[in-house]
Each structure stands twice: as C-alpha cells, then as structure tokens.
Amino acid sequence: HSTDGTVYDVMVAGGGPAGSSVAAFAAMQGHRVLLLEKEEFPRYQIGESLLPSTVHGICGLLGVTEELESAGFVRKRGGTFRWGSNTEPWSFDFALSEKFAGPTSYAYQVERAKFDQLLLDNARRKGVEVRERCAVRDVLEDDGRVRGVRYTDPDGAERAVHARFVVDATGNQSRLQRYVGGQRRYSDFFQNIALFGYFEGGRRLPSPNSGNITCVAFPSGWFWYIPLSDTLTSVGAVVRKECADQVRGDRAEALSALIADCPLIADYLSGARRVTSGRYGEVRVRKDWSYLHDTFWQPGMALVGDSVGFIDPLFSSGVHMATYSALLAARSLNTALRGDLGERECFAEYEARYRKEYQAFHDFLVNFYDVNRDEQQYFEVARHVTRDTAAGAGAFVGLVGGGASDEAVLTSESYRDKRKKDLLEQSRGVHQEGHRIQLQAAFGEAVDDTPLSADGLVISQDGMHWEKSVTSSAL
Ligand code: FAD
C-alpha cells in the first residue's frame, strides 16, 4: 500500500449529503479534510423530498443558500395526504409551525444528482480535498484505534491514508460501519419495499400546493408523488413485506399494476408517460432500509447518515437525519480535534442528540402507519412524542419539518428569538441571580441551547463545537 505520509485531521468516506456536510463543517474550522467517494458525480440517488431544517438550517450553515435558490428546484410548501380515516385529501403547510413560520417555511424537491453535486462542490470550495472514483475498502486499526483507511484509487491501485478521525458516510450499503463494533439493528415494524420510477407529464395540484409531496395510502401500502420540475415526477410505491409478490417479475409492469390499484395516483398519471431512458429510465427497487446501528463510534471513527440509521421514506426524514447527524458529528470532531474535550464525551453527545431525533420520527411514524385514525389524532400523537404543546397541526409540522430537536439553527429566526427569551426567563425563575448573570455572561444573547441531561454538553456560541454547560457546572 502506498501512502504519502500525510496525516489528515479527518478522512470522510462517502460524498452524499452526510459526507459532504460533515467534511465541510470540519474544513470550515480549519481542519485538514480528505473525502473519498466511490462514484464519479453526478450520480443517481433516491431521497428527493427535503425538509425546511435542511434547506434553511444545514444548507444555510454550509453557505449554499443562494446557490440552492438559483438551482431551479421545485419549492415544497408542505405535504398533501390521502391517508387515514379521512377519505378526502388533506394538506399541511410548513408555515403552520412557528418553528418554520416566515421566510423559512418551505423546502425543495430536488434531483439528488444535482443537489448532492452542489454540496460536494461546496465541500471542495470550503477546503476539503475531494477524490472521486476512490472506493474505501477497510480501516487501518492500531492499538484499539482507527487511524486511517485503505482504498482503491481510480487506476485500481491499492492505497492507504492516515487520519486522526475517520468518518463513515458511505450510506445504506456501508461495509465500513461494522468497524465501530456492535451491529445494525433492523426494525421489526418497518419492513417495507419500494418500487419507483419517473414520469413526464403528470398532473400538478393547484397552486399554491403544486410543489407539495403527495402521499396516498392504498391497499398494499402507499405512494409518493414528488414533482421534480414542471413536468418530471418521481413516483414510488412503498409496499408492505406481505405484498412483496407484487414487486416481483418485470419491474415496469409491477409498477403499472400497483398504480392501477391506486385510483388517485392513476388519475394524476393518466396523461403521463414513464421515462424510459437516461438517469430516470429505470424502475428501481429498494428494501432493508429501516435500521439503527447500536454503536455510533469507536476511538478514531464515527458513523453518520444512512450508515448509522434510516427509518422510512414517509415524511422524508432521510436527508434531514443524514445532514443533522453530520452537524452533530462535526461538532464532536471539531471539539476533540481542538483538544477541548475527549472524544468519548463528544461522540456521546452526538449519539444522544441523534437518538432523540430518530426516536421522535420513529415513534410518530409507527402511529402514522395506523391508517384508522384521522389528522387530529395524528397531530395529537406528534404532541405526545415531541412533548411539544403547539395547538392544531403545530407540533406535527414542527416534527415533520425537522424541528423536533429545537436546535436554534434548524428553526426560523422568530422562533429562535422567542425561545431565547423563554430560556432566559426560565433561568430567572429557577436559579439564583448570580447564576443568571453567569449564564448571560457566558452566552450573551445567545442562550439558545439546553443540555439533554445533567451532564450533557451544550452547543458553543460559534455553533460548531460542544462545551460544558454552565448550568451543570454552576449548580
Ligand atoms: P448516500 O446519499 O447514500 O451517500 C453515500 C455515498 O457514499 C454515495 O455517494 C456512495 O457512492 C458513496 N460510497 C458508498 N460506498 C463507498 C465506499 N466504499 N467508498 C467511498 N464512497 C462510497 N430521504 C429524504 O430526505 N427524502 C425522501 O423523499 C427520501 N425518500 C427515500 C425513498 C426510499 C425508497 C429510500 C430507500 C430512501 C429515501 N430517503 C429519502 C433517504 C435518503 O435516500 C437517504 O437518507 C440519504 O441519501 C442518506 O444520505 P447519506 O449521505 O447518508 O448517504
């Protein structure tokens, strides 16, 4: 194995949204970062419907807001569902949650080839050394610590590279995740299979909902219907394991048969034709996607994005969880690299926050798959799993927009201001005057994070590190 002797601060395997985000967040702190991606971009990927938390929160932090704005992606104001005991379609807007109200109350439907390329190019501009067509094969371990990786370069040569931290962002098919120990735990509940293709000329909902994702329940499961441009639509059937027979055999025929079984989607596609050439020409199948790895890290290595976990396509949480995990992991890397705190404490913080967000989506989704309830009951479930008391659809939209964590950066400016005031107010009520002054001195006006537990860490003022909580150390 040839190695040039360079030791990177961070080496990221995989250049999807999770990999390019974690790499950029580390490079933006001045660390030396290498990213190795197996494919040559642009490459196809599924996961086209995004959330406001990603578009305004993470993408804002990454500095790609304007670029995204001018990329021509379809604006997604919310979702439209034919779901539950209500026989009529119902819609929600992201604006219904105060967490996204105002100028951040929309997301995008994206062609992932373009979106992922934009994020990877941004990582390069932020100083990440990106090498495509480099497949990472395994990790270099020494003395109980991961110290780099072995990979195959574009000429087929075996190479090794050393780094203080390795991040696995190689997604659903990751072969590296096993090196952190533990294992992927597959869900007993979510065992769905997806069959999906692309159509030209499908119907659009009337304005202002024309950019919404539409989800329609039907006997074997449900359909997604995602407008990717004025004329191109991503259409996928998500079917239960017991109906796996319906996705066997010729895929195009199977998809047509499923569409015929779902009157609303059949109607939307009545004047459309399936794309049969190019990137969107294939009918694809995906399964085995609902899992969570039971270990997030080992000394010198962490998992992010689909490598660590994914739940289900319903409510489009994938890219949100992938990029949010990238932000959480980047804070851990940045803090450990600076030597402020040990990696154990830093990665434990990442894991705790990720698990909380994952659990909220997971528990909500389990209840949402019970189609015998109506919207009001689903909204009640969202209040329960998030402990958010917002009335009406508020808690539900706060969750499915990606705001359950209450992370200031993922939510709207007005919500952030309100929350800051609430937190200061709380500190006034609960703590001694001296402690309040200490809090304010430490955070100034930036009191916008509370630790998850008594010994939990809080977000630093620059948003890119963890630090000890004044609350826990002062009490
Ligand atoms: P990926 O996007 O998979 O990126 C991983 C990268 O690693 C790839 O570029 C790959 O080429 C590279 N790689 C792999 N192996 C190696 C290696 N050995 N060395 C180097 N590089 C490697 N999410 C949403 O947000 N909205 C949706 O509407 C949505 N719909 C979905 C529908 C279905 C049917 C499924 C299965 C998922 C859906 N998702 C959706 C989830 C979404 O696809 C993923 O959560 C998201 O792509 C995860 O991003 P990532 O960066 O972790 O992984």
Coordinates of C-alpha atoms in Angstrom, one line a residue, residues 157-418:
A157 CA -4.2 0.7 -7.2
E158 CA -4.4 -0.1 -3.5
R159 CA -3.6 2.9 -1.3
A160 CA -3.7 3.8 2.4
V161 CA -4.2 7.1 4.0
H162 CA -3.9 8.1 7.7
A163 CA -6.2 10.4 9.7
R164 CA -6.8 11.4 13.3
F165 CA -10.5 10.6 12.7
V166 CA -12.3 8.5 10.1
V167 CA -16.0 9.2 9.3
D168 CA -18.1 6.6 7.5
A169 CA -20.7 8.3 5.4
T170 CA -21.0 5.5 2.8
G171 CA -24.7 5.2 3.3
N172 CA -27.1 2.3 3.2
Q173 CA -24.6 -0.2 1.6
S174 CA -21.8 0.7 4.0
R175 CA -19.3 -2.0 4.5
L176 CA -17.3 0.1 7.0
Q177 CA -19.9 0.5 9.7
R178 CA -19.1 -2.8 11.2
Y179 CA -15.6 -1.5 12.2
V180 CA -17.2 0.6 15.0
G181 CA -18.3 -2.7 16.6
G182 CA -21.9 -3.5 17.5
Q183 CA -24.4 -4.1 14.7
R184 CA -27.2 -2.8 12.6
R185 CA -30.5 -3.4 14.3
Y186 CA -33.2 -3.8 11.7
S187 CA -36.7 -2.7 12.6
D188 CA -39.4 -5.4 13.3
F189 CA -42.0 -2.9 12.4
F190 CA -40.8 -1.2 9.2
Q191 CA -40.1 -3.9 6.6
N192 CA -41.3 -2.1 3.5
I193 CA -40.1 -2.4 -0.1
A194 CA -40.1 0.4 -2.6
L195 CA -40.6 0.2 -6.3
F196 CA -40.1 3.5 -8.1
G197 CA -39.8 5.3 -11.5
Y198 CA -40.1 8.7 -13.2
F199 CA -42.9 10.1 -15.3
E200 CA -43.2 13.1 -17.7
G201 CA -46.5 15.0 -17.8
G202 CA -48.1 14.0 -14.5
R203 CA -50.8 16.3 -13.0
R204 CA -50.0 19.1 -10.6
L205 CA -52.0 20.1 -7.6
P206 CA -53.5 23.6 -7.9
S207 CA -51.3 26.5 -6.7
P208 CA -50.0 27.1 -4.1
N209 CA -49.7 23.4 -3.4
S210 CA -48.2 22.4 -6.8
G211 CA -44.8 21.7 -5.3
N212 CA -46.1 19.6 -2.4
I213 CA -45.2 16.0 -1.9
T214 CA -48.3 13.9 -2.2
C215 CA -48.6 10.6 -0.3
V216 CA -51.5 8.3 -1.0
A217 CA -52.4 5.2 1.0
F218 CA -53.7 2.2 -1.0
P219 CA -54.3 -1.5 -0.1
S220 CA -50.7 -2.7 -0.4
G221 CA -49.0 0.4 1.2
W222 CA -48.7 3.9 -0.1
F223 CA -47.4 6.0 -3.0
W224 CA -45.2 9.0 -3.1
Y225 CA -45.7 11.6 -5.8
I226 CA -42.9 14.2 -5.9
P227 CA -42.8 17.0 -8.5
L228 CA -39.2 17.4 -9.6
S229 CA -39.9 20.0 -12.3
D230 CA -43.0 21.4 -14.1
T231 CA -43.2 18.1 -16.0
L232 CA -41.0 15.4 -14.2
T233 CA -42.4 13.4 -11.3
S234 CA -40.8 10.9 -9.1
V235 CA -43.4 8.1 -8.3
G236 CA -42.8 5.3 -5.9
A237 CA -44.9 2.6 -4.3
V238 CA -43.9 1.6 -0.8
V239 CA -45.4 -1.8 -0.1
R240 CA -45.6 -4.0 3.0
K241 CA -43.4 -7.1 3.2
E242 CA -46.5 -9.3 2.9
C243 CA -47.2 -7.8 -0.5
A244 CA -43.6 -8.5 -1.8
D245 CA -45.1 -10.7 -4.5
Q246 CA -46.4 -7.5 -6.2
V247 CA -42.9 -6.2 -6.8
R248 CA -41.5 -9.4 -8.3
G249 CA -41.1 -10.0 -12.0
D250 CA -40.9 -7.3 -14.6
R251 CA -40.5 -4.1 -12.7
A252 CA -42.2 -1.7 -15.1
E253 CA -45.2 -4.0 -15.3
A254 CA -45.3 -4.3 -11.5
L255 CA -45.2 -0.5 -11.1
S256 CA -48.1 -0.1 -13.6
A257 CA -50.1 -2.7 -11.8
L258 CA -49.6 -1.0 -8.5
I259 CA -50.5 2.4 -10.0
A260 CA -53.7 0.8 -11.4
D261 CA -54.5 -0.2 -7.8
C262 CA -54.4 3.4 -6.5
P263 CA -57.1 5.5 -8.2
L264 CA -55.7 8.9 -7.2
I265 CA -52.2 8.2 -8.5
A266 CA -53.6 6.6 -11.6
D267 CA -55.6 9.7 -12.2
Y268 CA -52.6 12.0 -11.6
L269 CA -50.7 10.0 -14.2
S270 CA -53.5 9.4 -16.7
G271 CA -51.9 11.8 -19.3
A272 CA -48.3 10.9 -18.3
R273 CA -45.6 8.6 -19.8
R274 CA -42.9 6.8 -17.9
V275 CA -39.4 7.9 -18.6
T276 CA -37.5 5.0 -20.2
S277 CA -34.0 6.3 -20.9
G278 CA -31.2 8.1 -19.2
R279 CA -30.8 8.5 -15.4
Y280 CA -34.5 8.2 -14.8
G281 CA -35.2 5.4 -17.3
E282 CA -35.0 2.5 -14.9
V283 CA -37.6 1.3 -12.5
R284 CA -35.7 0.7 -9.3
V285 CA -36.3 -1.4 -6.1
R286 CA -35.0 -0.7 -2.6
K287 CA -35.5 -2.6 0.6
D288 CA -33.9 -3.3 4.0
W289 CA -33.6 0.3 4.9
S290 CA -35.1 0.5 8.4
Y291 CA -32.4 0.1 10.9
L292 CA -30.2 1.8 13.5
H293 CA -26.6 0.9 14.3
D294 CA -26.3 0.2 18.0
T295 CA -22.8 1.8 18.3
F296 CA -22.1 5.2 16.8
W297 CA -18.4 5.3 17.2
Q298 CA -15.2 3.8 18.4
P299 CA -11.9 5.5 19.1
G300 CA -10.9 7.4 15.9
M301 CA -14.1 6.7 14.0
A302 CA -17.7 7.6 13.8
L303 CA -20.7 6.8 11.6
V304 CA -23.0 9.4 10.0
G305 CA -26.1 9.5 7.7
D306 CA -27.6 6.2 6.4
S307 CA -24.5 4.4 7.6
V308 CA -25.8 4.9 11.2
G309 CA -29.5 4.7 10.5
F310 CA -32.7 5.3 8.5
I311 CA -36.3 4.8 9.3
D312 CA -38.7 5.0 6.3
P313 CA -39.3 7.3 3.3
L314 CA -42.6 8.5 4.8
F315 CA -42.2 12.2 5.9
S316 CA -38.8 12.5 4.1
S317 CA -36.6 12.4 7.1
G318 CA -33.6 10.8 5.4
V319 CA -31.6 13.7 4.2
H320 CA -32.6 15.7 7.3
M321 CA -31.2 12.9 9.6
A322 CA -28.2 12.5 7.4
T323 CA -27.2 16.2 7.4
Y324 CA -28.2 16.7 11.0
S325 CA -26.0 13.8 12.1
A326 CA -23.2 15.4 10.0
L327 CA -23.6 18.6 12.0
L328 CA -23.7 16.8 15.4
A329 CA -20.7 14.6 14.4
A330 CA -18.8 17.7 13.1
R331 CA -19.2 19.4 16.4
S332 CA -17.8 16.3 18.1
L333 CA -14.8 16.1 15.7
N334 CA -14.1 19.9 15.9
T335 CA -14.2 19.8 19.7
A336 CA -12.0 16.7 20.1
L337 CA -9.5 18.0 17.4
R338 CA -9.2 21.3 19.3
G339 CA -8.5 19.2 22.4
D340 CA -11.2 20.9 24.4
L341 CA -12.9 17.7 25.5
G342 CA -12.3 14.0 25.0
E343 CA -13.8 12.1 22.0
R344 CA -15.8 9.9 24.3
E345 CA -17.7 12.8 25.7
C346 CA -18.1 14.5 22.3
F347 CA -19.4 11.4 20.5
A348 CA -21.7 10.5 23.3
E349 CA -23.3 13.9 22.9
Y350 CA -23.7 13.3 19.1
E351 CA -25.3 9.9 19.8
A352 CA -27.7 11.2 22.5
R353 CA -29.0 14.0 20.3
Y354 CA -29.3 11.8 17.2
R355 CA -31.1 9.1 19.1
K356 CA -33.6 11.7 20.4
E357 CA -34.5 13.0 16.9
Y358 CA -34.6 9.4 15.5
Q359 CA -36.9 8.3 18.3
A360 CA -39.3 11.1 17.7
F361 CA -39.7 10.3 14.0
H362 CA -39.7 6.6 14.6
D363 CA -42.5 6.7 17.2
F364 CA -44.5 9.1 15.2
L365 CA -44.2 7.0 12.1
V366 CA -45.3 3.8 13.9
N367 CA -48.5 5.6 14.8
F368 CA -49.0 7.2 11.4
Y369 CA -48.9 3.8 9.7
D370 CA -52.1 3.0 11.6
V371 CA -54.5 4.3 8.9
N372 CA -57.6 4.1 11.0
R373 CA -57.1 7.4 12.6
D374 CA -57.8 11.0 11.4
E375 CA -55.5 14.0 11.2
Q376 CA -56.4 15.3 14.6
Q377 CA -55.4 12.1 16.1
Y378 CA -52.1 12.1 14.2
F379 CA -51.5 15.7 15.4
E380 CA -52.1 14.5 19.0
V381 CA -49.5 11.7 18.6
A382 CA -47.0 14.3 17.4
R383 CA -47.6 16.4 20.5
H384 CA -47.1 13.3 22.6
V385 CA -43.8 12.1 21.0
T386 CA -42.2 15.5 20.8
R387 CA -43.6 16.9 24.1
D388 CA -44.4 20.0 22.0
T389 CA -47.7 21.6 23.2
A390 CA -48.3 23.6 20.0
A391 CA -52.0 23.5 19.1
G392 CA -53.6 22.1 15.9
A393 CA -51.1 20.9 13.4
G394 CA -48.3 22.8 15.1
A395 CA -46.4 20.0 16.8
F396 CA -46.9 17.7 13.8
V397 CA -45.5 20.2 11.4
G398 CA -42.7 21.1 13.8
L399 CA -41.7 17.4 13.8
V400 CA -42.1 16.6 10.1
G401 CA -40.3 19.9 9.1
G402 CA -37.2 18.6 11.0
G403 CA -37.6 20.9 14.1
A404 CA -38.2 18.5 16.9
S405 CA -34.7 18.9 18.4
D406 CA -35.4 22.7 18.9
E407 CA -31.9 23.3 17.6
A408 CA -31.8 27.0 17.1
V409 CA -30.0 26.8 13.7
L410 CA -32.7 24.5 12.3
T411 CA -35.6 26.8 13.0
S412 CA -36.9 30.2 12.0
E413 CA -35.4 33.4 13.3
S414 CA -38.6 34.5 15.1
Y415 CA -38.8 31.1 16.8
R416 CA -35.2 31.3 17.8
D417 CA -35.7 34.7 19.4
K418 CA -38.8 33.6 21.2

